[in-house]
Coordinates of C-alpha atoms in Angstrom, one line a residue:
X1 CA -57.2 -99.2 -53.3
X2 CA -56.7 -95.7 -54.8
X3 CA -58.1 -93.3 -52.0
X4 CA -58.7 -89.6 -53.5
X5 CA -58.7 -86.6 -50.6
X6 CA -61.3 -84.0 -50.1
X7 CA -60.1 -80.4 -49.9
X8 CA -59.9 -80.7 -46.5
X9 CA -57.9 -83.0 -46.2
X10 CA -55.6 -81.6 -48.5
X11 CA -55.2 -78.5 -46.4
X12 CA -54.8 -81.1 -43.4
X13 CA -51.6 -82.5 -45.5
X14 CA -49.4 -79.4 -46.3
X15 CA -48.2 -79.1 -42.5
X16 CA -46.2 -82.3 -43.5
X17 CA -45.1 -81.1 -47.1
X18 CA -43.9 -77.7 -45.3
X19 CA -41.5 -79.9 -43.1
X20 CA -40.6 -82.3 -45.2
X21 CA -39.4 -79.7 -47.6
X22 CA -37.7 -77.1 -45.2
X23 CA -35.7 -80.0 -43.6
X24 CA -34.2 -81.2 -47.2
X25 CA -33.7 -77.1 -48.0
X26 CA -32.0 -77.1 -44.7
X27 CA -29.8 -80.0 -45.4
X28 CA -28.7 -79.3 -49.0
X29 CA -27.4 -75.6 -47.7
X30 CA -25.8 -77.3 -44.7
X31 CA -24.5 -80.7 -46.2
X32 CA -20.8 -80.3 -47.2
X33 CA -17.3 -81.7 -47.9
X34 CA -17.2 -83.9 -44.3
X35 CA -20.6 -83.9 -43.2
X36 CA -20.9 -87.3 -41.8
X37 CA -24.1 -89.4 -43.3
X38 CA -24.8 -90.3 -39.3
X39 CA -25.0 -86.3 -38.5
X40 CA -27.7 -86.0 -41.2
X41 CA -29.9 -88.9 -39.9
X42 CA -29.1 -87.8 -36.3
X43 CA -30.4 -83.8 -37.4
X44 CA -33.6 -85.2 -39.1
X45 CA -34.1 -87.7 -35.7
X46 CA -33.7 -83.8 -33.8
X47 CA -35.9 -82.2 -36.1
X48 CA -38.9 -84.4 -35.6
X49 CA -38.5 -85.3 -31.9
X50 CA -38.8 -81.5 -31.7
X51 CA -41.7 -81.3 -33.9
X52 CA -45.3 -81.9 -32.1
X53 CA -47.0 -84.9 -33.7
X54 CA -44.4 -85.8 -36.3
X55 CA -42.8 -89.7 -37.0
X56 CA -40.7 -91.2 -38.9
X57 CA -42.2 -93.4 -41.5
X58 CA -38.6 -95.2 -42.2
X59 CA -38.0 -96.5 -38.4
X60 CA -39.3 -100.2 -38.0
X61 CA -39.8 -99.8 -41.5
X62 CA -40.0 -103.6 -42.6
X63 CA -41.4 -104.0 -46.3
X64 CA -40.7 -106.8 -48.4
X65 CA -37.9 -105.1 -51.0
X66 CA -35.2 -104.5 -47.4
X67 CA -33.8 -106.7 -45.7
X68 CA -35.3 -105.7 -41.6
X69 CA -36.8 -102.3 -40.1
X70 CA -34.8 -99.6 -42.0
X71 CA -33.8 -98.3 -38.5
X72 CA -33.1 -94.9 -39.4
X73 CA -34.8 -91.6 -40.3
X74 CA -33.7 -90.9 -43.8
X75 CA -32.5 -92.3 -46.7
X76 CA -29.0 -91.5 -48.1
X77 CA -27.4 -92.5 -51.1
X78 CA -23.9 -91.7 -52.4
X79 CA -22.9 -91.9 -56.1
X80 CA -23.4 -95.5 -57.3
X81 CA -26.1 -95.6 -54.7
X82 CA -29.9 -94.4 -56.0
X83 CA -32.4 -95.5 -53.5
X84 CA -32.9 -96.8 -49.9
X85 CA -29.5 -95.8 -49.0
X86 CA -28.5 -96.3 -45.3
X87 CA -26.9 -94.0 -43.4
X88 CA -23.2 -95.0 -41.9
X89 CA -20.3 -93.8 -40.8
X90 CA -19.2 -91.9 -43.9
X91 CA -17.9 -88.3 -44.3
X92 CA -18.4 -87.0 -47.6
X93 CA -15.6 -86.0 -50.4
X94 CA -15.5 -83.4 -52.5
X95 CA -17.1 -84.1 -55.7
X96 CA -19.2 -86.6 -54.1
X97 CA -23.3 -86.8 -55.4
X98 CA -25.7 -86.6 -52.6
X99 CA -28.9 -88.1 -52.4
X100 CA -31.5 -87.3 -49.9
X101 CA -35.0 -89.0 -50.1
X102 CA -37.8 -88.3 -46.6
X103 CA -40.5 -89.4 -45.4
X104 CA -42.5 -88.1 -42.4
X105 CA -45.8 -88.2 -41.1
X106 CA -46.9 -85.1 -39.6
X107 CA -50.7 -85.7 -37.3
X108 CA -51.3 -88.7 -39.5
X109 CA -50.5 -86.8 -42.5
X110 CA -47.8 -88.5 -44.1
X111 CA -45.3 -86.0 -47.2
X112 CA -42.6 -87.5 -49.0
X113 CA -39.6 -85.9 -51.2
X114 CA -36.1 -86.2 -52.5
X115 CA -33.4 -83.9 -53.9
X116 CA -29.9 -84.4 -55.3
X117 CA -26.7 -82.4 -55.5
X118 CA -23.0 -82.5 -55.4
X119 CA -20.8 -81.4 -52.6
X120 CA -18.0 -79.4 -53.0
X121 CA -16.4 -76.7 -55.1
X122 CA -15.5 -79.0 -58.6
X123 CA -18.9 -80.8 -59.4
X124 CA -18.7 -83.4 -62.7
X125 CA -20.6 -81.5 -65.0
X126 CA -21.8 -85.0 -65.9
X127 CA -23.1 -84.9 -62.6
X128 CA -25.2 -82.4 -62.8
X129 CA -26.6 -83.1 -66.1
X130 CA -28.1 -86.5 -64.5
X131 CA -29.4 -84.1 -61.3
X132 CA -30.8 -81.9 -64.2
X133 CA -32.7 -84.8 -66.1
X134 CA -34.6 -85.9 -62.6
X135 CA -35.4 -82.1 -62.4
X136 CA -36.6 -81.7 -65.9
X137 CA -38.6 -85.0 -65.7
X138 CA -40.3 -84.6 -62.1
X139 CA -41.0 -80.8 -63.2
X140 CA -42.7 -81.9 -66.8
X141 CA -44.4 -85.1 -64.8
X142 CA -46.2 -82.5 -62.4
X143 CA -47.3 -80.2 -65.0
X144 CA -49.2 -83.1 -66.8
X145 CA -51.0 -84.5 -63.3
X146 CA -54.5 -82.4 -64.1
X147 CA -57.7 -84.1 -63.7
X148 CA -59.0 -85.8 -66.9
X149 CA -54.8 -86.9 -67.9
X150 CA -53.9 -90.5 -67.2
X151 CA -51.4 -92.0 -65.2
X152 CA -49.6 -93.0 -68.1
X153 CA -49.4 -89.6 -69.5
X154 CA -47.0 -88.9 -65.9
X155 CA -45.1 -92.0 -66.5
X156 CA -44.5 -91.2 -70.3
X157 CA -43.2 -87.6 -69.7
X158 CA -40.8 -89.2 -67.6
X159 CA -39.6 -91.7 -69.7
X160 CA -39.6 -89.2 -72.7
X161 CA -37.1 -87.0 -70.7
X162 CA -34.8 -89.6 -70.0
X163 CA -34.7 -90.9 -73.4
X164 CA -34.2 -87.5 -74.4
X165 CA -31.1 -87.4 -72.1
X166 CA -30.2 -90.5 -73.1
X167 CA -30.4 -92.4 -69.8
X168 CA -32.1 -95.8 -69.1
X169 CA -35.1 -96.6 -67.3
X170 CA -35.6 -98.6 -64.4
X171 CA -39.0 -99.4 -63.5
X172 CA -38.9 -102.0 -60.4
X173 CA -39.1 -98.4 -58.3
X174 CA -41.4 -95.3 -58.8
X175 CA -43.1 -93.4 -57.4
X176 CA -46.7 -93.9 -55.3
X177 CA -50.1 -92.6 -53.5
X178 CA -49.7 -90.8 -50.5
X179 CA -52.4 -90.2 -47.5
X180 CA -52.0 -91.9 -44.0
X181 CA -49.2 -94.0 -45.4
X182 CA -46.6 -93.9 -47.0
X183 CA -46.7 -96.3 -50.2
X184 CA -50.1 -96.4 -51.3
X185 CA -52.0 -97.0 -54.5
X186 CA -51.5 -96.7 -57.4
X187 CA -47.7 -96.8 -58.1
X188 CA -46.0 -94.2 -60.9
X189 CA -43.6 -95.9 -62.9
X190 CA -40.9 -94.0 -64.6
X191 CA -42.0 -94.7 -67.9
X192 CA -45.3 -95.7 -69.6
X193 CA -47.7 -95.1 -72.7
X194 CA -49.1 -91.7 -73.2
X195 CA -53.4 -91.6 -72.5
X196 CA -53.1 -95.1 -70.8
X197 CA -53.8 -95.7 -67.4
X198 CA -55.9 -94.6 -64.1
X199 CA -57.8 -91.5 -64.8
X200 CA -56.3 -88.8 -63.1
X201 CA -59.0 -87.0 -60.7
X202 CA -59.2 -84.3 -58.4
X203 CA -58.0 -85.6 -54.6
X204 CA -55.3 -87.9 -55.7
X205 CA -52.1 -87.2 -53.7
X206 CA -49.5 -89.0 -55.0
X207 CA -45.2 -88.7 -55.1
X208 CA -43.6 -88.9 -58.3
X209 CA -39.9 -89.8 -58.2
X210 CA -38.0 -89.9 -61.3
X211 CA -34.6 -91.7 -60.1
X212 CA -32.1 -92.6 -63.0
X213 CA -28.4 -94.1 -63.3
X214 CA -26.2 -92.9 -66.2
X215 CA -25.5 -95.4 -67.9
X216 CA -27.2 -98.5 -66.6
X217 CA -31.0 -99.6 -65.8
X218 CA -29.7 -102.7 -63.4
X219 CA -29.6 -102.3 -59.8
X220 CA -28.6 -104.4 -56.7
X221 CA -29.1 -104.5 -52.8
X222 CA -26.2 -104.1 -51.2
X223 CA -25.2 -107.1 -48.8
X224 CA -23.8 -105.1 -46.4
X225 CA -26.7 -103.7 -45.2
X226 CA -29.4 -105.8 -47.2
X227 CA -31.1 -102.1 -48.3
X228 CA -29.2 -99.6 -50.3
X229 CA -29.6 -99.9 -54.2
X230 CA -26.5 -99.4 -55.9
X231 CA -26.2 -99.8 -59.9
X232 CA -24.8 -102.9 -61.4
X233 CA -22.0 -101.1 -63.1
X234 CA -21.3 -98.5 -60.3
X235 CA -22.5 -95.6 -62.7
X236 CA -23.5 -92.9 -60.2
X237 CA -27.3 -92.1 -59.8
X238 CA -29.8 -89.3 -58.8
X239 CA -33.1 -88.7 -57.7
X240 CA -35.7 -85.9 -57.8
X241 CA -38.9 -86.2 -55.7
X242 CA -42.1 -84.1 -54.6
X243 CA -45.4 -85.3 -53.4
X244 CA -48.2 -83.2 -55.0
X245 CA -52.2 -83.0 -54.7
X246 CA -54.2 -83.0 -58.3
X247 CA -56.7 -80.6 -57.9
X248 CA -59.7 -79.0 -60.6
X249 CA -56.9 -76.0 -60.0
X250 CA -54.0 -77.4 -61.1
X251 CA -51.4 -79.5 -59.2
X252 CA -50.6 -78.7 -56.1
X253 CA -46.6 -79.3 -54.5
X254 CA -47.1 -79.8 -51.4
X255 CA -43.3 -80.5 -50.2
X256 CA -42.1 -77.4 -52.2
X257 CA -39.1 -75.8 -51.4
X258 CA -38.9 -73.0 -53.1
X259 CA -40.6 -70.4 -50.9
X260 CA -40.0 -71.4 -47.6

């Protein structure tokens, strides 16, 4: 069930955006050539046991698509891997593409949000063109989320983008409505047709999530720990991510990290 929020509430979620977004700024000015992916899990566990009525939404996170609780406190993904990444005992290399996706739910409020870079001082430039797509594509996708638009007209901006890159689509993960929980209805896929879909209204909170590999659209869980998506050819990925509220006024980031 699609649940839109009253103003109110709205105000009540950007408490949750604020910290969700200052924790990945924080991170991708601190993460470097031998940060450990077990120091970045253990700073978010700090940053919310510190923070008065905040919780995890990943710990004894058991859904269908992993394989047990997720058991840690943010998702990180490195090069081949895109999604659901679990942190382990892994210092990162120079060159290496980063990929940082959070939950949190802040007094019952719950924000969502990823962001992508490369550590050290020789990036691939092909790197960053992939980071730049999931920029372009979540930027574009939030411009078009105005009351009266349809879900489809999100999705399709996305897709457009990617085609325009020249990268291929996966659509088994996208993005999703966002209130007390954090999956709700209805779900964003990365593409779609143009003036098709839900109509977009005022009080829908939802995260959009553009995620794409370079040169595959086949993915696969990795046995080892039955949760991190890798793709089937071990092209690197990367993932842009902000949850937003559609208001009369325009939409509305509420995990932006820009001005804090």
């Amino acid at each position: 069930m699609i649940e839109l929020k009253t103003p109110r509430e709205i105000e009540e979620m950007k408490p949750a955006g604020r910290f969700v977004g200052g924790i990945l700024k924080e991170l991708q000015e601190t993460t470097k050539v031998g940060t450990n992916l077990l120091e970045i899990d253990e700073f978010v566990h700090k940053k919310i046991v510190d923070r008065k009525g905040a919780e995890s939404c990943y710990v004894d996170y058991a859904p269908d698509f992993g394989t047990g609780p997720f058991a840690h406190y943010i998702c990180t993904s490195v090069n081949d891997a895109v999604l659901h990444g679990i942190p382990y005992d892994y210092s990162l290399k120079d060159g290496d593409l980063v990929s940082l996706d959070l939950a949190i739910s802040v007094d019952g409020w719950v924000a969502d949000s990823a962001v992508s870079f490369v550590v050290g001082n020789d990036p691939d430039p092909e790197d960053l063109r992939l980071i730049k797509c999931t920029q372009e594509a979540l930027a574009a996708a939030i411009d078009v989320a105005r009351p009266g638009n349809r879900l489809g007209d999100i999705s399709n901006t996305i897709g457009d983008i990617a085609r325009e890159y020249g990268y291929p689509i996966n659509l088994e993960f996208g993005g999703h409505g966002v209130g007390h929980i954090m999956h709700g209805d209805p779900h964003v896929p990365n593409d779609g047709k143009a003036h098709h879909g839900y109509k977009l209204r005022d009080g829908l909170v939802i995260a959009i999530e553009p995620w794409f590999l370079k040169t595959t659209d086949e993915i696969f869980q990795d046995p080892k720990d039955g949760w991190t998506l890798r793709s089937e050819d071990g092209s690197r990925g990367a993932h842009s991510e902000h949850t937003i509220a559609i208001t009369e006024n325009g939409p509305i980031i509420l995990t932006d990290r820009t001005n804090l």
